[in-house]
């Protein structure tokens, strides 16, 4: 058993608040000894593939960190180490579409003002005004804010205590998806821990594979079966779900004939 991975298991088990778990894993994933981090993640991924609930909890705290665009270079380094060091479980966690299939980056089009919150006079609010409104919106303003294309507005909205799980599920399920908005949901320390939010993300064909594939590792068997059967899920996400199902241990029977999850 990897000693760093074991330390993470003990620490995460002792932290009850999701935000503290994510903050702890963030500091650990930024350690200078990147190879040790890669080996620990590989150890945890291997255990999570075997349905270990403790390993799954640790990965649950790591997934929002891995989804943070500010750490994309760090994640790429981990991906390269996984490939060069034959860390197969970590490679599966960080799998993405081959580069030849990735579209070339383009400049973002200007936002459609029909999707922006407006003033009482009908004027489209500025970005600063929308960000301020997202911190303390009325219920009537939520619908307009949930359609906002700017990730900073969504970031403020996700932190608003009036936001409900149903709101976030609607946001994550919207099609066509805005990849930046999906990333904001995935990097939030609490919302991706909700099963309905995770499923809305991984089943959305517009969700970036870089955030959807790691989330697949957190799904339970019935959720994996649902994902494999979904016709419009990207191939790389469906393949991750199918592969994880194949690696899960046989399902034991509970007394009375019911099946374990």
PDB file of C-alpha atoms in Angstrom:
ATOM      1  CA  UNK A   1       0.000   0.000   0.000  1.00  0.00           C
ATOM      2  CA  UNK A   2       1.374   3.386  -0.963  1.00  0.00           C
ATOM      3  CA  UNK A   3       2.262   5.398   2.209  1.00  0.00           C
ATOM      4  CA  UNK A   4       1.145   8.752   0.773  1.00  0.00           C
ATOM      5  CA  UNK A   5      -2.152   7.278  -0.395  1.00  0.00           C
ATOM      6  CA  UNK A   6      -2.673   5.805   3.066  1.00  0.00           C
ATOM      7  CA  UNK A   7      -2.068   9.216   4.629  1.00  0.00           C
ATOM      8  CA  UNK A   8      -4.673  10.708   2.319  1.00  0.00           C
ATOM      9  CA  UNK A   9      -7.155   8.001   3.296  1.00  0.00           C
ATOM     10  CA  UNK A  10      -6.725   8.762   7.001  1.00  0.00           C
ATOM     11  CA  UNK A  11      -6.857  12.541   6.524  1.00  0.00           C
ATOM     12  CA  UNK A  12      -9.939  12.576   4.306  1.00  0.00           C
ATOM     13  CA  UNK A  13     -11.767  10.156   6.618  1.00  0.00           C
ATOM     14  CA  UNK A  14     -11.122  12.535   9.521  1.00  0.00           C
ATOM     15  CA  UNK A  15     -12.430  15.598   7.655  1.00  0.00           C
ATOM     16  CA  UNK A  16     -16.208  15.763   7.546  1.00  0.00           C
ATOM     17  CA  UNK A  17     -16.625  19.010   5.586  1.00  0.00           C
ATOM     18  CA  UNK A  18     -16.329  18.600   1.829  1.00  0.00           C
ATOM     19  CA  UNK A  19     -14.617  21.970   1.418  1.00  0.00           C
ATOM     20  CA  UNK A  20     -11.890  20.968   3.858  1.00  0.00           C
ATOM     21  CA  UNK A  21     -11.361  17.684   2.045  1.00  0.00           C
ATOM     22  CA  UNK A  22     -10.959  19.430  -1.296  1.00  0.00           C
ATOM     23  CA  UNK A  23      -8.640  22.077   0.169  1.00  0.00           C
ATOM     24  CA  UNK A  24      -6.481  19.356   1.732  1.00  0.00           C
ATOM     25  CA  UNK A  25      -6.224  17.358  -1.507  1.00  0.00           C
ATOM     26  CA  UNK A  26      -5.433  20.522  -3.431  1.00  0.00           C
ATOM     27  CA  UNK A  27      -2.435  21.231  -1.195  1.00  0.00           C
ATOM     28  CA  UNK A  28      -1.310  17.603  -1.474  1.00  0.00           C
ATOM     29  CA  UNK A  29      -1.611  17.457  -5.272  1.00  0.00           C
ATOM     30  CA  UNK A  30       0.598  20.545  -5.510  1.00  0.00           C
ATOM     31  CA  UNK A  31       3.447  18.833  -3.673  1.00  0.00           C
ATOM     32  CA  UNK A  32       6.886  19.167  -5.255  1.00  0.00           C
ATOM     33  CA  UNK A  33       7.363  15.376  -5.393  1.00  0.00           C
ATOM     34  CA  UNK A  34       5.101  14.837  -8.371  1.00  0.00           C
ATOM     35  CA  UNK A  35       6.060  11.178  -8.818  1.00  0.00           C
ATOM     36  CA  UNK A  36       4.913  10.377  -5.274  1.00  0.00           C
ATOM     37  CA  UNK A  37       1.624  12.156  -5.974  1.00  0.00           C
ATOM     38  CA  UNK A  38       1.169  10.157  -9.191  1.00  0.00           C
ATOM     39  CA  UNK A  39       1.849   6.845  -7.441  1.00  0.00           C
ATOM     40  CA  UNK A  40      -0.535   7.700  -4.602  1.00  0.00           C
ATOM     41  CA  UNK A  41      -3.305   8.619  -7.035  1.00  0.00           C
ATOM     42  CA  UNK A  42      -2.697   5.412  -8.964  1.00  0.00           C
ATOM     43  CA  UNK A  43      -2.994   3.407  -5.729  1.00  0.00           C
ATOM     44  CA  UNK A  44      -6.277   5.119  -4.874  1.00  0.00           C
ATOM     45  CA  UNK A  45      -7.652   4.727  -8.388  1.00  0.00           C
ATOM     46  CA  UNK A  46      -6.884   1.017  -8.281  1.00  0.00           C
ATOM     47  CA  UNK A  47      -8.734   0.637  -4.968  1.00  0.00           C
ATOM     48  CA  UNK A  48     -11.650   2.749  -6.204  1.00  0.00           C
ATOM     49  CA  UNK A  49     -11.939   0.464  -9.239  1.00  0.00           C
ATOM     50  CA  UNK A  50     -12.489  -2.335  -6.730  1.00  0.00           C
ATOM     51  CA  UNK A  51     -15.308  -0.333  -5.102  1.00  0.00           C
ATOM     52  CA  UNK A  52     -13.381   0.784  -2.000  1.00  0.00           C
ATOM     53  CA  UNK A  53     -15.583   3.459  -0.357  1.00  0.00           C
ATOM     54  CA  UNK A  54     -12.619   5.163   1.346  1.00  0.00           C
ATOM     55  CA  UNK A  55     -10.632   5.425  -1.900  1.00  0.00           C
ATOM     56  CA  UNK A  56     -13.763   6.737  -3.608  1.00  0.00           C
ATOM     57  CA  UNK A  57     -14.087   9.449  -0.948  1.00  0.00           C
ATOM     58  CA  UNK A  58     -10.497  10.553  -1.547  1.00  0.00           C
ATOM     59  CA  UNK A  59     -11.009  10.652  -5.306  1.00  0.00           C
ATOM     60  CA  UNK A  60     -14.225  12.580  -4.729  1.00  0.00           C
ATOM     61  CA  UNK A  61     -12.145  15.307  -3.083  1.00  0.00           C
ATOM     62  CA  UNK A  62      -9.483  15.125  -5.794  1.00  0.00           C
ATOM     63  CA  UNK A  63     -11.821  15.422  -8.808  1.00  0.00           C
ATOM     64  CA  UNK A  64     -12.705  19.130  -8.261  1.00  0.00           C
ATOM     65  CA  UNK A  65      -8.990  19.885  -7.989  1.00  0.00           C
ATOM     66  CA  UNK A  66      -8.201  18.016 -11.203  1.00  0.00           C
ATOM     67  CA  UNK A  67     -10.994  19.958 -12.948  1.00  0.00           C
ATOM     68  CA  UNK A  68      -9.495  23.365 -12.080  1.00  0.00           C
ATOM     69  CA  UNK A  69      -8.153  25.005 -15.274  1.00  0.00           C
ATOM     70  CA  UNK A  70      -5.492  26.766 -13.176  1.00  0.00           C
ATOM     71  CA  UNK A  71      -3.923  23.347 -12.556  1.00  0.00           C
ATOM     72  CA  UNK A  72      -4.107  22.069 -16.135  1.00  0.00           C
ATOM     73  CA  UNK A  73      -0.318  22.049 -16.464  1.00  0.00           C
ATOM     74  CA  UNK A  74      -0.025  20.003 -13.267  1.00  0.00           C
ATOM     75  CA  UNK A  75      -2.634  17.544 -14.502  1.00  0.00           C
ATOM     76  CA  UNK A  76      -0.802  17.206 -17.813  1.00  0.00           C
ATOM     77  CA  UNK A  77       2.401  16.382 -15.911  1.00  0.00           C
ATOM     78  CA  UNK A  78       0.530  13.690 -13.984  1.00  0.00           C
ATOM     79  CA  UNK A  79      -0.875  12.342 -17.250  1.00  0.00           C
ATOM     80  CA  UNK A  80       2.629  12.101 -18.721  1.00  0.00           C
ATOM     81  CA  UNK A  81       3.991  10.400 -15.604  1.00  0.00           C
ATOM     82  CA  UNK A  82       1.149   7.896 -15.679  1.00  0.00           C
ATOM     83  CA  UNK A  83       1.971   7.035 -19.288  1.00  0.00           C
ATOM     84  CA  UNK A  84       5.748   6.799 -18.830  1.00  0.00           C
ATOM     85  CA  UNK A  85       5.538   4.973 -15.489  1.00  0.00           C
ATOM     86  CA  UNK A  86       2.880   2.431 -16.485  1.00  0.00           C
ATOM     87  CA  UNK A  87       0.501   3.785 -13.835  1.00  0.00           C
ATOM     88  CA  UNK A  88      -2.480   2.287 -15.587  1.00  0.00           C
ATOM     89  CA  UNK A  89      -5.205   3.178 -13.096  1.00  0.00           C
ATOM     90  CA  UNK A  90      -4.099   6.812 -13.052  1.00  0.00           C
ATOM     91  CA  UNK A  91      -3.995   6.808 -16.852  1.00  0.00           C
ATOM     92  CA  UNK A  92      -7.610   5.690 -16.882  1.00  0.00           C
ATOM     93  CA  UNK A  93      -8.554   8.476 -14.451  1.00  0.00           C
ATOM     94  CA  UNK A  94      -6.928  11.154 -16.617  1.00  0.00           C
ATOM     95  CA  UNK A  95      -7.880   9.762 -20.009  1.00  0.00           C
ATOM     96  CA  UNK A  96      -9.019  12.248 -22.632  1.00  0.00           C
ATOM     97  CA  UNK A  97      -9.775  12.285 -26.326  1.00  0.00           C
ATOM     98  CA  UNK A  98      -6.718  11.908 -28.569  1.00  0.00           C
ATOM     99  CA  UNK A  99      -5.228  15.241 -29.526  1.00  0.00           C
ATOM    100  CA  UNK A 100      -5.941  14.708 -33.230  1.00  0.00           C
ATOM    101  CA  UNK A 101      -9.649  14.892 -32.431  1.00  0.00           C
ATOM    102  CA  UNK A 102      -9.399  18.080 -30.404  1.00  0.00           C
ATOM    103  CA  UNK A 103     -10.675  21.209 -32.087  1.00  0.00           C
ATOM    104  CA  UNK A 104      -8.315  24.122 -32.446  1.00  0.00           C
ATOM    105  CA  UNK A 105      -9.007  26.805 -29.854  1.00  0.00           C
ATOM    106  CA  UNK A 106     -11.006  29.721 -31.162  1.00  0.00           C
ATOM    107  CA  UNK A 107     -11.939  33.047 -29.677  1.00  0.00           C
ATOM    108  CA  UNK A 108     -15.209  33.029 -27.763  1.00  0.00           C
ATOM    109  CA  UNK A 109     -18.115  34.734 -29.540  1.00  0.00           C
ATOM    110  CA  UNK A 110     -19.690  37.714 -27.809  1.00  0.00           C
ATOM    111  CA  UNK A 111     -22.444  36.676 -25.373  1.00  0.00           C
ATOM    112  CA  UNK A 112     -25.987  36.570 -26.673  1.00  0.00           C
ATOM    113  CA  UNK A 113     -27.719  39.383 -24.801  1.00  0.00           C
ATOM    114  CA  UNK A 114     -30.971  37.423 -24.888  1.00  0.00           C
ATOM    115  CA  UNK A 115     -29.373  35.113 -22.290  1.00  0.00           C
ATOM    116  CA  UNK A 116     -28.254  37.877 -19.944  1.00  0.00           C
ATOM    117  CA  UNK A 117     -30.032  39.286 -16.920  1.00  0.00           C
ATOM    118  CA  UNK A 118     -31.525  42.703 -17.573  1.00  0.00           C
ATOM    119  CA  UNK A 119     -32.348  45.797 -15.568  1.00  0.00           C
ATOM    120  CA  UNK A 120     -35.922  46.918 -14.884  1.00  0.00           C
ATOM    121  CA  UNK A 121     -35.614  49.093 -17.995  1.00  0.00           C
ATOM    122  CA  UNK A 122     -34.666  46.087 -20.143  1.00  0.00           C
ATOM    123  CA  UNK A 123     -30.948  46.927 -20.458  1.00  0.00           C
ATOM    124  CA  UNK A 124     -28.574  43.954 -20.483  1.00  0.00           C
ATOM    125  CA  UNK A 125     -26.542  44.069 -17.281  1.00  0.00           C
ATOM    126  CA  UNK A 126     -22.761  44.372 -17.445  1.00  0.00           C
ATOM    127  CA  UNK A 127     -20.522  41.532 -16.314  1.00  0.00           C
ATOM    128  CA  UNK A 128     -19.811  43.288 -13.030  1.00  0.00           C
ATOM    129  CA  UNK A 129     -23.501  43.851 -12.394  1.00  0.00           C
ATOM    130  CA  UNK A 130     -24.318  40.226 -13.168  1.00  0.00           C
ATOM    131  CA  UNK A 131     -21.564  38.957 -10.887  1.00  0.00           C
ATOM    132  CA  UNK A 132     -22.880  41.135  -8.061  1.00  0.00           C
ATOM    133  CA  UNK A 133     -26.440  39.968  -8.690  1.00  0.00           C
ATOM    134  CA  UNK A 134     -25.349  36.321  -8.626  1.00  0.00           C
ATOM    135  CA  UNK A 135     -24.130  36.744  -5.045  1.00  0.00           C
ATOM    136  CA  UNK A 136     -27.595  37.663  -3.798  1.00  0.00           C
ATOM    137  CA  UNK A 137     -30.242  37.099  -6.479  1.00  0.00           C
ATOM    138  CA  UNK A 138     -33.951  37.039  -5.963  1.00  0.00           C
ATOM    139  CA  UNK A 139     -35.622  33.804  -6.961  1.00  0.00           C
ATOM    140  CA  UNK A 140     -36.961  35.574 -10.041  1.00  0.00           C
ATOM    141  CA  UNK A 141     -33.414  36.362 -11.177  1.00  0.00           C
ATOM    142  CA  UNK A 142     -32.212  32.767 -10.990  1.00  0.00           C
ATOM    143  CA  UNK A 143     -33.577  31.724 -14.384  1.00  0.00           C
ATOM    144  CA  UNK A 144     -31.676  34.489 -16.191  1.00  0.00           C
ATOM    145  CA  UNK A 145     -28.494  33.888 -14.190  1.00  0.00           C
ATOM    146  CA  UNK A 146     -28.582  30.146 -14.843  1.00  0.00           C
ATOM    147  CA  UNK A 147     -28.479  30.940 -18.572  1.00  0.00           C
ATOM    148  CA  UNK A 148     -25.521  33.301 -18.217  1.00  0.00           C
ATOM    149  CA  UNK A 149     -22.579  32.189 -20.396  1.00  0.00           C
ATOM    150  CA  UNK A 150     -19.819  33.787 -18.310  1.00  0.00           C
ATOM    151  CA  UNK A 151     -17.982  31.421 -15.917  1.00  0.00           C
ATOM    152  CA  UNK A 152     -17.369  34.150 -13.317  1.00  0.00           C
ATOM    153  CA  UNK A 153     -21.103  34.774 -13.012  1.00  0.00           C
ATOM    154  CA  UNK A 154     -21.690  31.036 -12.647  1.00  0.00           C
ATOM    155  CA  UNK A 155     -18.905  30.796 -10.047  1.00  0.00           C
ATOM    156  CA  UNK A 156     -20.631  33.387  -7.877  1.00  0.00           C
ATOM    157  CA  UNK A 157     -23.993  31.755  -8.421  1.00  0.00           C
ATOM    158  CA  UNK A 158     -22.721  28.310  -7.378  1.00  0.00           C
ATOM    159  CA  UNK A 159     -21.572  29.805  -4.084  1.00  0.00           C
ATOM    160  CA  UNK A 160     -24.948  31.389  -3.389  1.00  0.00           C
ATOM    161  CA  UNK A 161     -26.699  29.640  -0.476  1.00  0.00           C
ATOM    162  CA  UNK A 162     -30.085  30.120  -2.180  1.00  0.00           C
ATOM    163  CA  UNK A 163     -29.061  27.917  -5.082  1.00  0.00           C
ATOM    164  CA  UNK A 164     -30.658  24.468  -4.940  1.00  0.00           C
ATOM    165  CA  UNK A 165     -29.525  21.081  -6.215  1.00  0.00           C
ATOM    166  CA  UNK A 166     -32.327  21.178  -8.782  1.00  0.00           C
ATOM    167  CA  UNK A 167     -30.890  24.465 -10.098  1.00  0.00           C
ATOM    168  CA  UNK A 168     -27.421  22.959 -10.501  1.00  0.00           C
ATOM    169  CA  UNK A 169     -28.774  19.839 -12.188  1.00  0.00           C
ATOM    170  CA  UNK A 170     -30.610  22.062 -14.690  1.00  0.00           C
ATOM    171  CA  UNK A 171     -27.405  24.013 -15.273  1.00  0.00           C
ATOM    172  CA  UNK A 172     -25.302  20.879 -15.773  1.00  0.00           C
ATOM    173  CA  UNK A 173     -27.853  19.251 -18.072  1.00  0.00           C
ATOM    174  CA  UNK A 174     -28.360  22.255 -20.382  1.00  0.00           C
ATOM    175  CA  UNK A 175     -27.651  21.600 -24.050  1.00  0.00           C
ATOM    176  CA  UNK A 176     -25.760  22.727 -25.928  1.00  0.00           C
ATOM    177  CA  UNK A 177     -23.347  22.751 -23.028  1.00  0.00           C
ATOM    178  CA  UNK A 178     -20.991  25.617 -22.290  1.00  0.00           C
ATOM    179  CA  UNK A 179     -17.666  23.884 -21.448  1.00  0.00           C
ATOM    180  CA  UNK A 180     -16.543  26.754 -19.215  1.00  0.00           C
ATOM    181  CA  UNK A 181     -19.766  26.586 -17.225  1.00  0.00           C
ATOM    182  CA  UNK A 182     -19.443  22.798 -16.896  1.00  0.00           C
ATOM    183  CA  UNK A 183     -15.905  23.264 -15.623  1.00  0.00           C
ATOM    184  CA  UNK A 184     -17.085  25.742 -12.986  1.00  0.00           C
ATOM    185  CA  UNK A 185     -19.545  23.167 -11.664  1.00  0.00           C
ATOM    186  CA  UNK A 186     -16.929  20.404 -11.689  1.00  0.00           C
ATOM    187  CA  UNK A 187     -14.340  22.458  -9.784  1.00  0.00           C
ATOM    188  CA  UNK A 188     -16.769  23.472  -7.045  1.00  0.00           C
ATOM    189  CA  UNK A 189     -15.884  21.657  -3.783  1.00  0.00           C
ATOM    190  CA  UNK A 190     -19.442  20.551  -2.974  1.00  0.00           C
ATOM    191  CA  UNK A 191     -21.784  20.323  -5.958  1.00  0.00           C
ATOM    192  CA  UNK A 192     -19.889  17.520  -7.796  1.00  0.00           C
ATOM    193  CA  UNK A 193     -20.293  15.373  -4.677  1.00  0.00           C
ATOM    194  CA  UNK A 194     -24.056  15.216  -5.358  1.00  0.00           C
ATOM    195  CA  UNK A 195     -24.976  12.113  -7.352  1.00  0.00           C
ATOM    196  CA  UNK A 196     -27.598  13.876  -9.487  1.00  0.00           C
ATOM    197  CA  UNK A 197     -25.159  16.664 -10.413  1.00  0.00           C
ATOM    198  CA  UNK A 198     -22.447  14.155 -11.349  1.00  0.00           C
ATOM    199  CA  UNK A 199     -24.844  12.220 -13.558  1.00  0.00           C
ATOM    200  CA  UNK A 200     -26.037  15.400 -15.261  1.00  0.00           C
ATOM    201  CA  UNK A 201     -22.434  16.245 -16.100  1.00  0.00           C
ATOM    202  CA  UNK A 202     -21.250  12.836 -17.336  1.00  0.00           C
ATOM    203  CA  UNK A 203     -24.391  12.324 -19.440  1.00  0.00           C
ATOM    204  CA  UNK A 204     -24.125  15.725 -21.121  1.00  0.00           C
ATOM    205  CA  UNK A 205     -22.474  15.199 -24.546  1.00  0.00           C
ATOM    206  CA  UNK A 206     -20.957  18.678 -24.313  1.00  0.00           C
ATOM    207  CA  UNK A 207     -19.110  18.073 -21.048  1.00  0.00           C
ATOM    208  CA  UNK A 208     -15.324  18.187 -21.597  1.00  0.00           C
ATOM    209  CA  UNK A 209     -13.913  14.640 -21.257  1.00  0.00           C
ATOM    210  CA  UNK A 210     -11.199  16.069 -18.982  1.00  0.00           C
ATOM    211  CA  UNK A 211     -13.861  16.602 -16.315  1.00  0.00           C
ATOM    212  CA  UNK A 212     -16.362  13.861 -17.236  1.00  0.00           C
ATOM    213  CA  UNK A 213     -13.942  10.906 -17.305  1.00  0.00           C
ATOM    214  CA  UNK A 214     -12.579  11.437 -13.755  1.00  0.00           C
ATOM    215  CA  UNK A 215     -16.161  11.764 -12.490  1.00  0.00           C
ATOM    216  CA  UNK A 216     -16.969   8.350 -13.955  1.00  0.00           C
ATOM    217  CA  UNK A 217     -14.670   6.858 -11.292  1.00  0.00           C
ATOM    218  CA  UNK A 218     -17.110   8.082  -8.623  1.00  0.00           C
ATOM    219  CA  UNK A 219     -20.210   6.392 -10.052  1.00  0.00           C
ATOM    220  CA  UNK A 220     -21.972   3.387  -8.551  1.00  0.00           C
ATOM    221  CA  UNK A 221     -22.803   0.295 -10.583  1.00  0.00           C
ATOM    222  CA  UNK A 222     -26.394   1.310 -11.524  1.00  0.00           C
ATOM    223  CA  UNK A 223     -25.102   4.728 -12.630  1.00  0.00           C
ATOM    224  CA  UNK A 224     -22.368   3.117 -14.736  1.00  0.00           C
ATOM    225  CA  UNK A 225     -24.926   0.858 -16.414  1.00  0.00           C
ATOM    226  CA  UNK A 226     -27.101   3.881 -17.170  1.00  0.00           C
ATOM    227  CA  UNK A 227     -24.111   5.731 -18.644  1.00  0.00           C
ATOM    228  CA  UNK A 228     -23.067   2.820 -20.849  1.00  0.00           C
ATOM    229  CA  UNK A 229     -26.611   2.636 -22.242  1.00  0.00           C
ATOM    230  CA  UNK A 230     -26.871   6.376 -22.953  1.00  0.00           C
ATOM    231  CA  UNK A 231     -26.784   6.847 -26.758  1.00  0.00           C
ATOM    232  CA  UNK A 232     -25.396  10.390 -26.896  1.00  0.00           C
ATOM    233  CA  UNK A 233     -22.552  10.138 -24.381  1.00  0.00           C
ATOM    234  CA  UNK A 234     -19.105  10.705 -25.966  1.00  0.00           C
ATOM    235  CA  UNK A 235     -17.273   7.482 -26.784  1.00  0.00           C
ATOM    236  CA  UNK A 236     -14.386   8.218 -24.411  1.00  0.00           C
ATOM    237  CA  UNK A 237     -16.801   8.648 -21.468  1.00  0.00           C
ATOM    238  CA  UNK A 238     -18.815   5.546 -22.344  1.00  0.00           C
ATOM    239  CA  UNK A 239     -15.602   3.540 -22.695  1.00  0.00           C
ATOM    240  CA  UNK A 240     -14.452   4.686 -19.241  1.00  0.00           C
ATOM    241  CA  UNK A 241     -17.760   3.531 -17.735  1.00  0.00           C
ATOM    242  CA  UNK A 242     -17.666   0.169 -19.517  1.00  0.00           C
ATOM    243  CA  UNK A 243     -14.075  -0.452 -18.480  1.00  0.00           C
ATOM    244  CA  UNK A 244     -14.836   0.393 -14.859  1.00  0.00           C
ATOM    245  CA  UNK A 245     -17.787  -2.004 -14.831  1.00  0.00           C
ATOM    246  CA  UNK A 246     -15.496  -4.754 -16.060  1.00  0.00           C
ATOM    247  CA  UNK A 247     -13.025  -4.057 -13.256  1.00  0.00           C
ATOM    248  CA  UNK A 248     -15.561  -3.944 -10.444  1.00  0.00           C
ATOM    249  CA  UNK A 249     -15.647  -7.099  -8.296  1.00  0.00           C
ATOM    250  CA  UNK A 250     -18.576  -9.520  -8.697  1.00  0.00           C
ATOM    251  CA  UNK A 251     -21.775  -8.282  -7.117  1.00  0.00           C
ATOM    252  CA  UNK A 252     -22.553 -10.186  -3.893  1.00  0.00           C
ATOM    253  CA  UNK A 253     -26.128 -11.002  -2.983  1.00  0.00           C
ATOM    254  CA  UNK A 254     -27.724  -9.574   0.124  1.00  0.00           C
ATOM    255  CA  UNK A 255     -29.963 -11.756   2.284  1.00  0.00           C
ATOM    256  CA  UNK A 256     -33.354 -12.007   0.608  1.00  0.00           C
ATOM    257  CA  UNK A 257     -31.945 -11.958  -2.915  1.00  0.00           C
ATOM    258  CA  UNK A 258     -31.241  -8.231  -3.257  1.00  0.00           C
ATOM    259  CA  UNK A 259     -28.027  -7.156  -4.936  1.00  0.00           C
ATOM    260  CA  UNK A 260     -25.284  -4.978  -3.507  1.00  0.00           C
ATOM    261  CA  UNK A 261     -24.687  -1.697  -5.362  1.00  0.00           C
TER     262      UNK A 261
END
